[in-house]
Every structure is written in structure tokens, then in C-alpha cells.
CSV table of C-alpha atoms and ligand atoms in Angstrom, one decimal:
chain,number,residue,atom,x,y,z
A,1,MET,CA,25.2,-30.9,-7.1
A,2,GLN,CA,27.7,-30.6,-4.4
A,3,GLU,CA,26.2,-27.6,-3.0
A,4,ASN,CA,23.0,-29.7,-2.6
A,5,ILE,CA,24.6,-32.7,-0.9
A,6,ALA,CA,26.2,-30.3,1.5
A,7,THR,CA,23.0,-28.5,2.3
A,8,ILE,CA,21.4,-31.7,2.9
A,9,PHE,CA,24.1,-32.5,5.1
A,10,ASP,CA,23.7,-29.5,7.0
A,11,LYS,CA,20.0,-30.1,7.4
A,12,THR,CA,20.6,-33.8,8.7
A,13,ARG,CA,22.9,-32.6,11.4
A,14,ALA,CA,20.6,-29.8,12.2
A,15,VAL,CA,17.8,-32.2,12.4
A,16,ALA,CA,19.2,-34.8,14.7
A,17,SER,CA,19.0,-32.0,17.6
A,18,LEU,CA,15.6,-31.1,17.0
A,19,THR,CA,12.3,-32.5,17.3
A,20,GLY,CA,8.3,-32.0,16.3
A,21,ASP,CA,7.7,-28.7,15.3
A,22,LYS,CA,10.8,-27.5,15.0
A,23,LEU,CA,11.9,-30.3,12.7
A,24,ALA,CA,9.1,-29.0,10.4
A,25,ASP,CA,10.6,-25.7,10.5
A,26,VAL,CA,13.9,-27.0,9.2
A,27,PHE,CA,12.5,-29.2,6.7
A,28,SER,CA,9.2,-27.8,5.4
A,29,LYS,CA,8.5,-24.2,5.7
A,30,GLU,CA,8.8,-21.5,3.2
A,31,THR,CA,7.7,-17.9,4.3
A,32,HIS,CA,7.1,-15.3,2.1
A,33,ARG,CA,6.5,-12.0,3.3
A,34,PHE,CA,5.3,-9.4,1.6
A,35,THR,CA,4.9,-5.4,2.1
A,36,ILE,CA,2.5,-3.6,0.5
A,37,THR,CA,2.6,-0.3,0.0
A,38,GLY,CA,-0.4,2.0,-0.8
A,39,LEU,CA,-1.9,5.3,-0.3
A,40,SER,CA,-5.3,5.4,1.1
A,41,ARG,CA,-7.9,4.3,-1.1
A,42,SER,CA,-5.2,2.6,-3.2
A,43,GLY,CA,-7.1,-0.8,-3.0
A,44,LYS,CA,-5.0,-2.7,-0.5
A,45,SER,CA,-8.0,-4.1,1.6
A,46,MET,CA,-9.9,-5.1,-1.3
A,47,LEU,CA,-6.7,-6.8,-3.2
A,48,PHE,CA,-6.2,-8.8,0.1
A,49,THR,CA,-9.9,-9.6,0.4
A,50,SER,CA,-9.8,-11.1,-3.5
A,51,LEU,CA,-6.5,-12.7,-3.0
A,52,ILE,CA,-7.6,-14.8,-0.1
A,53,THR,CA,-10.9,-15.4,-1.7
A,54,MET,CA,-8.9,-16.8,-4.6
A,55,LEU,CA,-6.7,-19.2,-2.8
A,56,LYS,CA,-9.2,-20.2,-0.8
A,57,SER,CA,-11.6,-21.1,-3.6
A,58,ARG,CA,-8.8,-22.7,-5.4
A,59,SER,CA,-8.1,-25.1,-2.5
A,60,GLU,CA,-11.4,-25.9,-1.1
A,61,GLU,CA,-13.6,-25.9,-4.1
A,62,GLY,CA,-10.8,-26.7,-6.6
A,63,TYR,CA,-11.8,-23.8,-8.9
A,64,ALA,CA,-9.3,-23.3,-11.5
A,65,CYS,CA,-9.0,-19.5,-11.1
A,66,MET,CA,-5.3,-17.9,-11.5
A,67,PRO,CA,-4.3,-19.8,-14.2
A,68,LEU,CA,-1.0,-18.3,-14.2
A,69,LEU,CA,0.0,-19.2,-10.8
A,70,ARG,CA,1.9,-22.6,-11.9
A,71,TYR,CA,3.7,-22.2,-8.6
A,72,LEU,CA,0.8,-23.4,-6.5
A,73,PRO,CA,-0.7,-26.2,-8.6
A,74,PRO,CA,-4.1,-27.2,-7.4
A,75,SER,CA,-3.3,-30.9,-7.4
A,76,GLN,CA,-0.7,-30.3,-5.3
A,77,VAL,CA,-2.3,-28.6,-2.6
A,78,LEU,CA,-3.5,-30.6,0.5
A,79,ASP,CA,-4.8,-27.8,2.4
A,80,MET,CA,-5.3,-24.0,2.8
A,81,HIS,CA,-5.8,-21.7,5.8
A,82,ILE,CA,-5.7,-18.2,7.2
A,83,ALA,CA,-4.1,-18.0,10.5
A,84,PRO,CA,-3.6,-14.4,12.4
A,85,ILE,CA,0.1,-12.8,13.1
A,86,ASP,CA,0.9,-12.7,16.4
A,87,GLY,CA,0.5,-9.0,17.5
A,88,TYR,CA,-2.0,-7.8,14.9
A,89,GLN,CA,-5.6,-8.1,14.7
A,90,PRO,CA,-7.1,-10.6,12.5
A,91,PHE,CA,-7.9,-9.6,8.6
A,92,PRO,CA,-11.5,-8.9,8.5
A,93,HIS,CA,-12.1,-11.0,5.4
A,94,LEU,CA,-15.8,-12.4,6.5
A,95,ASP,CA,-16.6,-8.8,7.1
A,96,ASN,CA,-15.5,-7.7,4.1
A,97,LEU,CA,-17.4,-10.4,2.1
A,98,GLU,CA,-20.5,-9.4,4.0
A,99,ALA,CA,-20.2,-5.6,3.0
A,100,LEU,CA,-19.8,-6.9,-0.9
A,101,LYS,CA,-23.0,-9.0,-0.3
A,102,LEU,CA,-24.7,-6.0,0.5
A,103,GLY,CA,-23.4,-3.9,-2.3
A,104,GLU,CA,-20.8,-2.0,-0.6
A,105,TRP,CA,-17.2,-1.8,-0.3
A,106,PRO,CA,-15.1,-2.9,2.3
A,107,SER,CA,-14.9,-0.1,4.9
A,108,ALA,CA,-11.9,2.1,4.9
A,109,THR,CA,-8.8,0.7,7.4
A,110,GLU,CA,-8.4,2.2,10.5
A,111,GLU,CA,-5.7,-0.1,12.1
A,112,ALA,CA,-3.4,-2.6,11.2
A,113,TYR,CA,-4.5,-6.3,10.5
A,114,GLY,CA,-2.1,-9.3,10.0
A,115,PHE,CA,-2.8,-12.5,8.4
A,116,LYS,CA,-1.0,-15.6,7.1
A,117,LEU,CA,-2.1,-17.9,4.3
A,118,ILE,CA,-0.5,-21.3,5.3
A,119,VAL,CA,-0.8,-23.6,2.1
A,120,ARG,CA,0.1,-27.1,2.8
A,121,LEU,CA,1.4,-28.7,-0.6
A,122,LYS,CA,2.1,-32.5,-1.1
A,123,GLN,CA,5.6,-33.2,-1.2
A,124,THR,CA,7.0,-34.8,-4.6
A,125,GLY,CA,10.6,-34.9,-4.4
A,126,PRO,CA,11.4,-38.3,-3.9
A,127,LEU,CA,13.9,-37.4,-0.8
A,128,LYS,CA,11.6,-35.0,0.6
A,129,LYS,CA,8.7,-37.3,0.6
A,130,HIS,CA,10.7,-40.1,2.5
A,131,LEU,CA,11.3,-37.6,5.4
A,132,LEU,CA,8.1,-35.5,5.3
A,133,PRO,CA,4.9,-35.7,4.1
A,134,HIS,CA,4.5,-32.0,3.3
A,135,THR,CA,5.6,-28.6,3.1
A,136,ASP,CA,3.9,-25.6,4.1
A,137,VAL,CA,4.3,-22.4,2.3
A,138,VAL,CA,3.4,-19.2,4.4
A,139,PHE,CA,2.5,-16.1,2.8
A,140,GLU,CA,2.4,-13.0,5.6
A,141,PHE,CA,0.7,-9.8,4.4
A,142,ILE,CA,-0.3,-6.5,6.5
A,143,ASP,CA,-2.8,-4.3,5.8
A,144,TYR,CA,-3.1,-0.5,7.4
A,145,PRO,CA,-4.8,2.5,7.1
A,146,GLY,CA,-3.0,4.3,3.8
A,147,GLU,CA,-3.0,7.6,5.8
A,148,TRP,CA,0.0,6.1,8.0
A,149,ILE,CA,2.5,5.3,5.1
A,150,THR,CA,3.1,9.1,4.2
A,151,ASP,CA,4.3,9.8,7.5
A,152,ILE,CA,7.4,7.5,7.6
A,153,PRO,CA,9.6,9.8,5.5
A,154,MET,CA,9.0,12.3,8.4
A,155,LEU,CA,11.4,9.7,10.6
A,156,ASN,CA,14.3,11.2,8.9
A,157,LYS,CA,13.6,14.8,9.2
A,158,PRO,CA,13.8,17.2,12.4
A,159,TYR,CA,10.9,19.3,12.8
A,160,ALA,CA,12.2,22.7,11.6
A,161,GLN,CA,13.0,20.9,8.4
A,162,TRP,CA,9.6,18.9,7.7
A,163,SER,CA,7.7,22.2,8.7
A,164,ASP,CA,9.7,24.5,6.1
A,165,SER,CA,9.1,21.5,3.5
A,166,ALA,CA,5.3,20.9,4.4
A,167,TRP,CA,4.8,25.1,4.2
A,168,ALA,CA,6.4,25.5,0.7
A,169,GLN,CA,4.5,22.2,0.0
A,170,LEU,CA,1.0,23.7,0.7
A,171,SER,CA,1.6,26.9,-1.2
A,172,SER,CA,2.4,25.3,-4.5
A,173,GLY,CA,0.7,22.6,-6.7
A,174,PRO,CA,-3.2,21.8,-6.7
A,175,GLN,CA,-3.3,22.0,-3.1
A,176,GLN,CA,-2.5,25.5,-2.5
A,177,TYR,CA,-5.8,26.0,-3.6
A,178,PHE,CA,-7.1,24.4,-0.3
A,179,ALA,CA,-4.9,25.8,1.8
A,180,THR,CA,-5.7,29.6,1.5
A,181,THR,CA,-8.3,29.4,4.8
A,182,TRP,CA,-5.1,27.6,6.7
A,183,LYS,CA,-2.8,30.1,5.5
A,184,GLN,CA,-5.4,33.0,6.8
A,185,PHE,CA,-5.8,31.6,10.1
A,186,VAL,CA,-2.0,31.3,10.7
A,187,ASN,CA,-1.6,34.9,9.5
A,188,GLU,CA,-4.3,36.1,12.1
A,189,PHE,CA,-3.1,34.0,14.9
A,190,ASP,CA,-1.0,35.6,17.9
A,191,PHE,CA,2.3,33.5,18.2
A,192,GLU,CA,3.1,36.1,20.8
A,193,GLN,CA,0.7,34.4,23.2
A,194,ALA,CA,1.8,31.2,24.9
A,195,PRO,CA,1.4,28.2,23.3
A,196,THR,CA,-1.4,26.9,25.9
A,197,PRO,CA,-2.9,23.3,25.0
A,198,GLU,CA,-6.4,25.2,23.7
A,199,ARG,CA,-4.3,27.5,21.4
A,200,ILE,CA,-2.3,24.5,20.6
A,201,THR,CA,-5.6,22.5,19.8
A,202,GLN,CA,-7.2,25.7,17.6
A,203,LEU,CA,-4.2,25.6,15.2
A,204,ILE,CA,-4.1,21.8,14.8
A,205,ASN,CA,-7.8,21.5,14.1
A,206,ALA,CA,-7.2,24.5,11.5
A,207,TYR,CA,-4.6,22.7,9.7
A,208,ARG,CA,-6.8,19.3,10.3
A,209,ASP,CA,-9.4,21.0,8.1
A,210,TYR,CA,-6.8,21.9,5.4
A,211,LEU,CA,-5.7,18.0,5.6
A,212,ILE,CA,-9.3,16.6,5.2
A,213,GLU,CA,-10.4,19.1,2.6
A,214,ALA,CA,-7.3,18.5,0.1
A,215,LYS,CA,-7.9,14.8,0.7
A,216,ALA,CA,-11.3,15.0,-0.3
A,217,ASN,CA,-10.0,16.6,-3.6
A,218,GLY,CA,-7.5,14.2,-4.3
A,219,ILE,CA,-4.4,15.6,-2.9
A,220,SER,CA,-2.2,12.6,-2.0
A,221,LEU,CA,1.0,14.4,-0.5
A,222,LEU,CA,-0.6,15.1,3.0
A,223,GLN,CA,1.5,14.9,6.2
A,224,PRO,CA,0.8,13.8,9.0
A,225,GLY,CA,-1.4,11.6,7.4
A,226,SER,CA,-2.4,9.8,10.6
A,227,PHE,CA,-3.7,13.0,11.9
A,228,LEU,CA,-6.4,12.8,9.2
A,229,LEU,CA,-8.0,9.5,11.3
A,230,GLU,CA,-10.2,10.3,13.7
A,231,SER,CA,-9.3,7.4,16.3
A,232,SER,CA,-5.6,7.4,15.8
A,233,ASP,CA,-3.3,5.6,18.3
A,234,PHE,CA,-1.2,8.3,18.3
A,235,ASP,CA,-3.0,11.2,20.6
A,236,TRP,CA,-2.8,13.9,17.9
A,237,LYS,CA,-5.0,15.7,19.9
A,238,ASN,CA,-3.0,16.4,22.9
A,239,PHE,CA,0.4,15.9,21.2
A,240,GLY,CA,-0.3,17.4,17.6
A,241,PHE,CA,1.9,19.9,15.7
A,242,THR,CA,1.4,21.7,12.3
A,243,PRO,CA,3.9,23.6,10.3
A,244,LEU,CA,4.6,26.9,10.9
A,245,PRO,CA,5.9,30.1,9.2
A,246,SER,CA,9.6,30.0,8.8
A,247,SER,CA,9.8,33.1,10.9
A,248,ILE,CA,9.1,31.0,13.7
A,249,THR,CA,10.7,27.8,12.8
A,250,SER,CA,14.1,29.7,12.2
A,251,ASP,CA,13.9,30.7,15.9
A,252,ILE,CA,14.5,28.0,18.1
A,253,SER,CA,13.9,30.0,21.3
A,254,HIS,CA,10.4,30.6,20.1
A,255,PRO,CA,8.1,28.9,22.7
A,256,TRP,CA,5.9,27.4,19.7
A,257,PHE,CA,8.9,26.3,18.0
A,258,LYS,CA,9.8,24.5,21.5
A,259,ALA,CA,6.1,23.3,21.6
A,260,PHE,CA,5.9,21.8,17.8
A,261,ASP,CA,9.6,20.4,18.2
A,262,LYS,CA,9.0,18.4,21.3
A,263,HIS,CA,5.5,17.4,20.0
A,264,TYR,CA,7.2,16.1,16.7
A,265,GLY,CA,10.2,14.6,18.7
A,266,SER,CA,7.4,12.3,20.4
A,267,PHE,CA,5.5,11.7,17.4
A,268,GLN,CA,8.9,10.3,16.0
A,269,LYS,CA,9.7,8.0,18.7
A,270,ALA,CA,6.3,7.0,20.1
A,271,TRP,CA,4.6,6.5,17.1
A,272,LEU,CA,6.8,6.3,13.7
A,273,THR,CA,9.6,4.6,14.8
A,274,PRO,CA,7.3,1.6,16.4
A,275,LEU,CA,5.1,2.0,13.1
A,276,LYS,CA,8.1,1.4,10.9
A,277,GLN,CA,9.3,-1.7,12.7
A,278,ASN,CA,6.0,-3.3,12.8
A,279,ILE,CA,4.3,-2.3,9.8
A,280,PHE,CA,6.5,-1.4,7.1
A,281,LYS,CA,9.2,-3.8,8.5
A,282,GLU,CA,12.1,-5.5,5.9
A,283,THR,CA,11.0,-7.6,3.1
A,284,ASP,CA,12.2,-8.8,-0.4
A,285,LYS,CA,8.9,-8.7,-1.7
A,286,GLN,CA,7.2,-5.4,-2.3
A,287,ILE,CA,3.8,-4.7,-3.9
A,288,ILE,CA,3.6,-0.7,-4.7
A,289,LEU,CA,-0.2,-0.1,-5.4
A,290,VAL,CA,-1.0,3.2,-7.5
A,291,ASP,CA,-4.3,4.1,-8.3
A,292,LEU,CA,-4.1,6.2,-11.5
A,293,PHE,CA,-7.8,7.1,-11.5
A,294,GLU,CA,-7.9,9.6,-8.6
A,295,GLY,CA,-5.3,11.7,-10.3
A,296,LEU,CA,-7.0,11.2,-14.1
A,297,ASN,CA,-10.1,12.5,-12.5
A,298,HIS,CA,-8.5,15.3,-11.2
A,299,SER,CA,-5.9,17.0,-13.1
A,300,ARG,CA,-2.1,16.4,-14.5
A,301,GLN,CA,-1.1,18.2,-11.5
A,302,HIS,CA,-2.6,15.4,-9.3
A,303,LEU,CA,-0.6,12.9,-11.2
A,304,TYR,CA,2.7,14.7,-11.0
A,305,GLN,CA,2.2,14.9,-7.1
A,306,LEU,CA,1.3,11.2,-7.1
A,307,LYS,CA,4.7,10.7,-8.8
A,308,GLU,CA,6.5,13.0,-6.2
A,309,THR,CA,4.3,11.5,-3.4
A,310,LEU,CA,5.7,7.7,-4.5
A,311,SER,CA,9.1,9.0,-4.7
A,312,HIS,CA,9.1,10.2,-1.3
A,313,LEU,CA,7.6,7.0,-0.1
A,314,ALA,CA,10.7,4.9,-1.2
A,315,ASP,CA,11.9,6.2,2.0
A,316,THR,CA,10.0,3.4,3.4
A,317,PHE,CA,11.7,0.9,1.1
A,318,VAL,CA,14.4,-0.7,2.6
A,319,TYR,CA,16.1,-2.6,-0.2
A,320,GLY,CA,19.5,-3.1,0.2
A,321,GLN,CA,20.2,-3.0,4.0
A,322,SER,CA,23.3,-4.9,5.0
A,323,SER,CA,21.5,-6.7,7.7
A,324,TRP,CA,19.0,-7.8,5.3
A,325,PHE,CA,20.9,-8.3,2.7
A,326,SER,CA,23.2,-10.4,4.0
A,327,ARG,CA,20.7,-12.5,5.7
A,328,THR,CA,17.9,-12.7,3.1
A,329,VAL,CA,19.7,-12.0,-0.2
A,330,LEU,CA,23.3,-13.4,0.1
A,331,LYS,CA,22.2,-16.5,1.9
A,332,LYS,CA,19.4,-17.5,-0.2
A,333,GLN,CA,20.8,-16.2,-3.3
A,334,GLN,CA,17.3,-14.3,-4.1
A,335,ILE,CA,17.0,-10.8,-5.3
A,336,GLY,CA,14.6,-8.3,-4.2
A,337,ARG,CA,11.5,-8.2,-5.8
A,338,VAL,CA,9.3,-5.1,-6.4
A,339,ALA,CA,5.7,-5.2,-8.1
A,340,PHE,CA,4.4,-1.7,-9.3
A,341,VAL,CA,0.4,-2.4,-9.6
A,342,ALA,CA,-2.0,0.2,-11.0
A,343,THR,CA,-5.0,-0.9,-9.4
A,344,LYS,CA,-8.8,-0.6,-10.4
A,345,ALA,CA,-8.0,-1.3,-13.9
A,346,ASP,CA,-11.6,-2.4,-14.9
A,347,LEU,CA,-12.5,1.1,-14.6
A,348,ILE,CA,-11.1,1.5,-18.6
A,349,PRO,CA,-11.9,-0.4,-21.5
A,350,SER,CA,-9.4,-3.1,-22.5
A,351,ASN,CA,-7.9,-1.0,-25.4
A,352,GLN,CA,-7.1,1.4,-23.1
A,353,ARG,CA,-4.8,-0.5,-20.9
A,354,GLN,CA,-1.8,0.0,-22.6
A,355,ASN,CA,-2.0,3.5,-22.1
A,356,LEU,CA,-2.4,2.8,-18.3
A,357,LEU,CA,0.5,0.7,-18.1
A,358,SER,CA,2.5,3.5,-19.6
A,359,LEU,CA,1.4,6.0,-17.3
A,360,LEU,CA,2.0,3.8,-14.8
A,361,THR,CA,5.7,3.5,-15.8
A,362,GLN,CA,6.2,7.1,-15.9
A,363,VAL,CA,4.4,7.6,-12.6
A,364,THR,CA,6.9,5.3,-10.8
A,365,GLU,CA,10.3,6.8,-12.5
A,366,GLY,CA,10.9,8.4,-9.2
A,367,ALA,CA,10.5,5.6,-7.0
A,368,ARG,CA,12.5,3.3,-9.3
A,369,ALA,CA,15.1,5.5,-9.4
A,370,ARG,CA,16.0,4.6,-5.9
A,371,PHE,CA,17.1,1.2,-6.6
A,372,ASN,CA,18.8,1.4,-9.7
A,373,ASP,CA,22.2,0.4,-8.6
A,374,LYS,CA,20.4,-2.7,-6.3
A,375,PRO,CA,19.9,-6.0,-7.5
A,376,ILE,CA,16.1,-5.9,-7.4
A,377,GLU,CA,14.0,-7.1,-10.3
A,378,PHE,CA,10.6,-5.2,-10.7
A,379,GLU,CA,7.7,-5.3,-13.5
A,380,HIS,CA,4.6,-3.2,-13.8
A,381,PHE,CA,1.0,-4.8,-13.5
A,382,LEU,CA,-2.6,-3.5,-14.0
A,383,VAL,CA,-4.9,-5.7,-11.9
A,384,SER,CA,-8.4,-6.0,-10.7
A,385,ALA,CA,-9.4,-7.0,-7.6
A,386,LEU,CA,-12.5,-7.2,-8.4
A,387,GLN,CA,-13.8,-7.0,-11.9
A,388,VAL,CA,-16.7,-4.5,-11.6
A,389,THR,CA,-17.4,-3.7,-15.3
A,390,ASP,CA,-18.2,-5.8,-18.6
A,391,GLU,CA,-17.1,-5.1,-22.3
A,392,GLY,CA,-19.4,-2.3,-23.9
A,393,GLY,CA,-21.0,-2.5,-27.2
A,394,ASN,CA,-17.9,-1.0,-28.6
A,395,ALA,CA,-14.0,-1.4,-28.0
A,396,ASN,CA,-14.1,2.3,-26.6
A,397,ALA,CA,-17.0,1.5,-23.8
A,398,ILE,CA,-17.5,-0.3,-20.7
A,399,ARG,CA,-20.9,-1.3,-18.7
A,400,TYR,CA,-21.5,-1.1,-15.1
A,401,LYS,CA,-24.3,-0.5,-12.4
A,402,ASN,CA,-24.0,3.0,-11.7
A,403,SER,CA,-24.8,4.3,-7.9
A,404,GLU,CA,-28.5,4.3,-8.8
A,405,GLY,CA,-28.3,0.5,-9.3
A,406,GLN,CA,-28.8,1.3,-13.1
A,407,TYR,CA,-26.7,-0.9,-15.7
A,408,VAL,CA,-24.9,1.9,-18.1
A,409,GLU,CA,-22.8,2.2,-20.8
A,410,SER,CA,-19.8,4.6,-20.7
A,411,THR,CA,-17.7,5.4,-23.9
A,412,PHE,CA,-14.0,6.5,-23.2
A,413,GLU,CA,-11.5,8.9,-25.0
A,414,ALA,CA,-8.1,7.5,-25.1
A,415,LEU,CA,-6.1,7.8,-21.8
A,416,PRO,CA,-2.9,9.9,-22.2
A,417,ARG,CA,0.3,7.5,-22.4
A,418,THR,CA,2.5,10.4,-20.3
A,419,LEU,CA,1.6,13.0,-18.1
A,420,LYS,CA,2.9,15.5,-21.0
A,421,GLU,CA,0.3,14.2,-23.1
A,422,MET,CA,-2.7,14.8,-20.8
A,423,GLU,CA,-3.7,18.4,-21.7
A,424,GLU,CA,-3.8,21.2,-18.8
A,425,GLY,CA,-6.9,21.4,-17.7
A,426,SER,CA,-8.2,18.2,-19.0
A,427,HIS,CA,-9.6,15.4,-16.6
A,428,PHE,CA,-11.2,11.9,-17.1
A,429,PRO,CA,-14.2,11.5,-14.9
A,430,VAL,CA,-13.8,8.0,-13.6
A,431,PRO,CA,-17.3,5.8,-13.6
A,432,ARG,CA,-18.9,5.7,-10.2
A,433,VAL,CA,-19.5,2.0,-10.0
A,434,THR,CA,-21.3,0.0,-7.4
A,435,VAL,CA,-20.6,-3.9,-6.1
A,436,PRO,CA,-22.7,-6.2,-8.2
A,437,GLN,CA,-24.4,-9.1,-6.6
A,438,ASP,CA,-22.4,-11.4,-8.8
A,439,PHE,CA,-18.9,-10.3,-7.1
A,440,LYS,CA,-17.6,-13.7,-5.8
A,441,ALA,CA,-17.6,-15.0,-9.4
A,442,ARG,CA,-16.4,-11.7,-10.7
A,443,ILE,CA,-13.7,-11.8,-8.1
A,444,LEU,CA,-12.6,-15.5,-9.3
A,445,ALA,CA,-12.3,-14.2,-12.7
A,446,GLY,CA,-10.4,-11.4,-11.9
A,447,LYS,CA,-7.1,-10.5,-14.0
A,448,GLY,CA,-3.5,-9.8,-12.9
A,449,ILE,CA,-3.2,-11.5,-9.5
A,450,ASP,CA,-1.9,-14.5,-10.4
A,451,ARG,CA,0.7,-13.2,-12.8
A,452,LEU,CA,1.6,-10.4,-9.9
A,453,LEU,CA,1.9,-13.5,-7.6
A,454,GLN,CA,4.0,-15.6,-9.7
A,455,PHE,CA,6.4,-12.7,-10.0
A,456,LEU,CA,6.5,-12.1,-6.6
A,457,LEU,CA,7.6,-15.7,-5.9
A,458,GLY,CA,10.4,-15.6,-7.8
A,459,LYS,CA,8.9,-18.0,-10.6
A,460,GLY,CA,8.2,-15.4,-13.2
A,461,GLU,CA,9.2,-16.0,-16.6
B,501,GTP,N1,-13.6,-1.0,-10.1
B,501,GTP,C1,-12.9,-0.9,-9.0
B,501,GTP,N2,-12.8,-0.3,-7.8
B,501,GTP,C2,-11.9,-0.8,-6.9
B,501,GTP,C3,-11.3,-2.0,-6.9
B,501,GTP,N3,-10.5,-2.0,-5.6
B,501,GTP,C4,-10.7,-0.8,-4.9
B,501,GTP,N4,-11.8,-0.1,-5.5
B,501,GTP,C5,-12.2,0.9,-5.1
B,501,GTP,O1,-11.2,1.6,-4.3
B,501,GTP,C6,-11.4,2.1,-3.0
B,501,GTP,C7,-10.7,1.8,-2.1
B,501,GTP,O2,-10.4,0.3,-2.0
B,501,GTP,P1,-9.6,-0.2,-0.5
B,501,GTP,O3,-9.3,-1.7,-0.8
B,501,GTP,O4,-10.7,0.0,0.5
B,501,GTP,O5,-8.3,0.5,-0.4
B,501,GTP,P2,-7.2,0.6,0.9
B,501,GTP,O6,-5.9,1.0,-0.1
B,501,GTP,O7,-7.4,-0.6,1.6
B,501,GTP,O8,-7.8,2.2,1.5
B,501,GTP,P3,-7.6,2.3,2.9
B,501,GTP,O9,-8.3,1.5,4.3
B,501,GTP,O10,-8.3,3.7,3.1
B,501,GTP,O11,-6.1,2.7,3.4
B,501,GTP,C8,-12.9,1.1,-2.8
B,501,GTP,O12,-14.0,1.3,-1.9
B,501,GTP,C9,-13.4,0.9,-4.3
B,501,GTP,O13,-14.5,2.1,-4.4
B,501,GTP,C10,-11.2,-2.7,-8.0
B,501,GTP,O14,-10.6,-3.9,-8.4
B,501,GTP,N5,-12.1,-2.6,-9.2
B,502,MG,MG1,-7.8,-0.7,3.4
């Protein structure tokens, strides 16, 4: 009680010197910033699209979706609107809905988008009501191409170290089968000749061909991911680099080492540093999206690799940095929250959900180990941003429209509960689903997003 009085007193003093908007800031704004960590195709943009659609419909149409989101009861919501975040392109929510209307998925993201959801709540507490009629709850989200995130760990490595690890990495695991042409190209390449722009371009193109092919075959550990994007703000055509054999990276006087070391330096400075500051900034709420189906579709090794990638990505997590902690956590007495989310959960029958959850828990092990000793709360979730499939004729089946537009039924074998349980050489084909006409109703009926949001807002059970 004492604390409350002290806080009120502080605020009253602060208000005495403020007016207008600033007054509203002191009393009535609660900002939640979310960081979404997700590889390319993991379902970020679709999740945002559904989230906006659900929250809008909840407030504008009074639709009772998201029953578990007790934090924002529709009876208390006065208004909800979306606003851009300064310095970011607005999220193309309407374009995405247009695509869905045409039976297509939103297109892959190629630049950063930011948006705020501002929810205006009626004030219920007697004291607050007297001072101000409403509270704004602001949610900030940033969407970006998944290819960007894989590069953040490169910030902490000098060129030679990155090159050696990338070289070792592409020579192992399932990716080695796609790296043969690249390695052969390097073997035949004459590094005695000077690194002219033309010769650098040849090397970059050959390496990029490897990245593109490996990506198309479900490989997640690909660096630099940003070289995969044709239109990139980093000019990889002129300032690109590739990994080089250790015979070259071990000789710091080698002209090719010097050239790539320099390009790598400008990649870190001009591209990665601002990227980390603008897109992957500090936050106390993180959603880590994981698509397990790509791995299940390919092989057990792909899932192991996904696990490794997520654990590398933990470098982008900024839990417990002193400034952030003293500012946000200690002051507000809050703890950070991390939600690990397996997306596209509608691609399996509901009797397999438990197995999918167990697989997700194993795949996040390495990432979680990073905050073992920190005051972080985490939970695992299964989410469908758009529940495309329906229950089938029996518990092991689902129905959906396939790419030819026919309504078909698929029966599933049990999913492995652990990576070890997945047999060598086996794979689980993923149904090729299309977007149905009634997509909006399906978004609104979506499962899991309410529980996810409730947890992140810190009001979970
Ligand atoms: N069945 C099903 N498929 C989904 C769902 N969400 C996404 N997908 C599929 O996954 C693909 C990728 O989803 P996006 O949301 O575009 O993924 P992203 O993380 O934004 O990808 P990038 O923009 O490339 O980084 C979509 O094109 C769909 O095919 C879902 O809830 N259910
Ligand atoms: Mg996207």
C-alpha cells in the first residue's frame, strides 16, 4: 500500500509540470515491445496478419475471438487502431489480406516493416477514472525478411573465424551435398591472380548458387542469409565476400584475405550493426517462431541443424544486459518472457500435437541453455495463424484443399516425439495446402494466439 501511495505521489509531482500529450504519457500509456525471432518462411508475416485481423475484429466487430485473452476484454476496449512506427515502412496488412482473398499466401518479406497496435481501454479504477478517461496499450511489432536474422551472430566474429567455421559447416551435415559444386569451383579458382571486381563477383555468384540451392532444400544454417535476397540494402554485389579455404584465411597478407576481410568489415559496420540496433533491439518479450515441418519433410539431420541454428541465434537474444535490466526489469519488477512457438500446427491432426510440442521442446534446448541463469519465463506453444485444415474422417487424418484445388484427406503416421525417435532416412511429407475462401473465419477461429499473447503480456497463469 505504501508503495502505491509513493508512486501516486511521484506521478502527481510529475504531472504538475506536464501538459497535453505528455500528461497522457505519464498516466495512461503502456507499451509492449515484441521481438519476433524467426527464420525465413517460419510464419512471421502470417502471424502478424492474423494477429491484426483478430484484434481488429475483436474491437470493431465485437467478435469474441481469442477467448483466453482476458487481458483485453472486449467490453473494455474503446477503440483499436494501427499506426506506423517512425522510420519503418507500414506493415502491408491489407496487401496480405488481398493475397489471401486470391487464394495465395502473403509474399516473402523483403524489407523491414513496423507497426503499432494501439488499444484504447476504458479506465476502470476509481482514481484513474477521475484523472483520465482511458489507457492506451501499445504493442510494437517489427517484421523483416528471415534471411536477415541468421547473420547477426556474424557480428561477434572476425572474418577469418567466420570463414573457417562456415567452411567447416558447409562440408558437414545435409548441406555438404549441395556444396560440392561450390567447393569444386574454389578448387579450380586461381587465387594467385589479384582480387579484381570481376573475379570477386565470380566467386560470390558461385557461393550464392550454393546458398540458393541449399535453402531450396530446407537448409537453415546459411550465412550470409542477406546475400540470398536479390534486392538488399547491403550491396553484396560490390562488397560481398565468401568463405575461403583455410590456406588463404591463415595468411593475413594474402590479397584475397585482405579483400574479403575488408568487405566483411564493412558488412559488419554498415549493415549488421544498424540492423541489430533497429530490428533486433532489446526487448523483454520475445517470440521465437519455429517451423518444424520443413525439417520433418526432409530428414532428421535437418532438424538437428535447425536446433543448432536456433542455438546460434541465441546470440541475437539480449536477455539480461545490464542497461536493459536496470531500466526495464528491475525498475518495473518484471521478468523477461520468451515464447517458443511451433507454427503451422494445423498441418497435423490434433492427436499429434503433443508429439509436435515435445519435438519443439527438444529443438529449443540449446537456445534455452543461454538463459538458464537469468530470470526469464518461457513456455512452448503450438500456433496456427491460419487454420487451413479440417478434421479428417478419423483421428489420424486431416482434410484440406490441395494445390489443384481439390478437397482431399491425408492420413498421418505418428510424429516422432524426439529427434532420436525419428528414423534415419525417414521423412514426413508435409501436405501442400492452399488458402481457402473462408480464410477470415478461419483466422478468427485460430488457436493458440490468445494464450500466446496472454503469456507475453505477463498475465498468464
Ligand atoms: N498451414 C499453415 N501454413 C502456414 C501458416 N502460416 C504460414 N504458413 C505457410 O508458411 C509460409 C511462410 O509464412 P510467412 O508468414 O510468409 O513466413 P515469414 O516468416 O514471414 O517468411 P519470410 O518473410 O521469408 O521471412 C506461408 O507462405 C504458408 O505457406 C499457418 O498458420 N498454417
Ligand atoms: Mg515474412
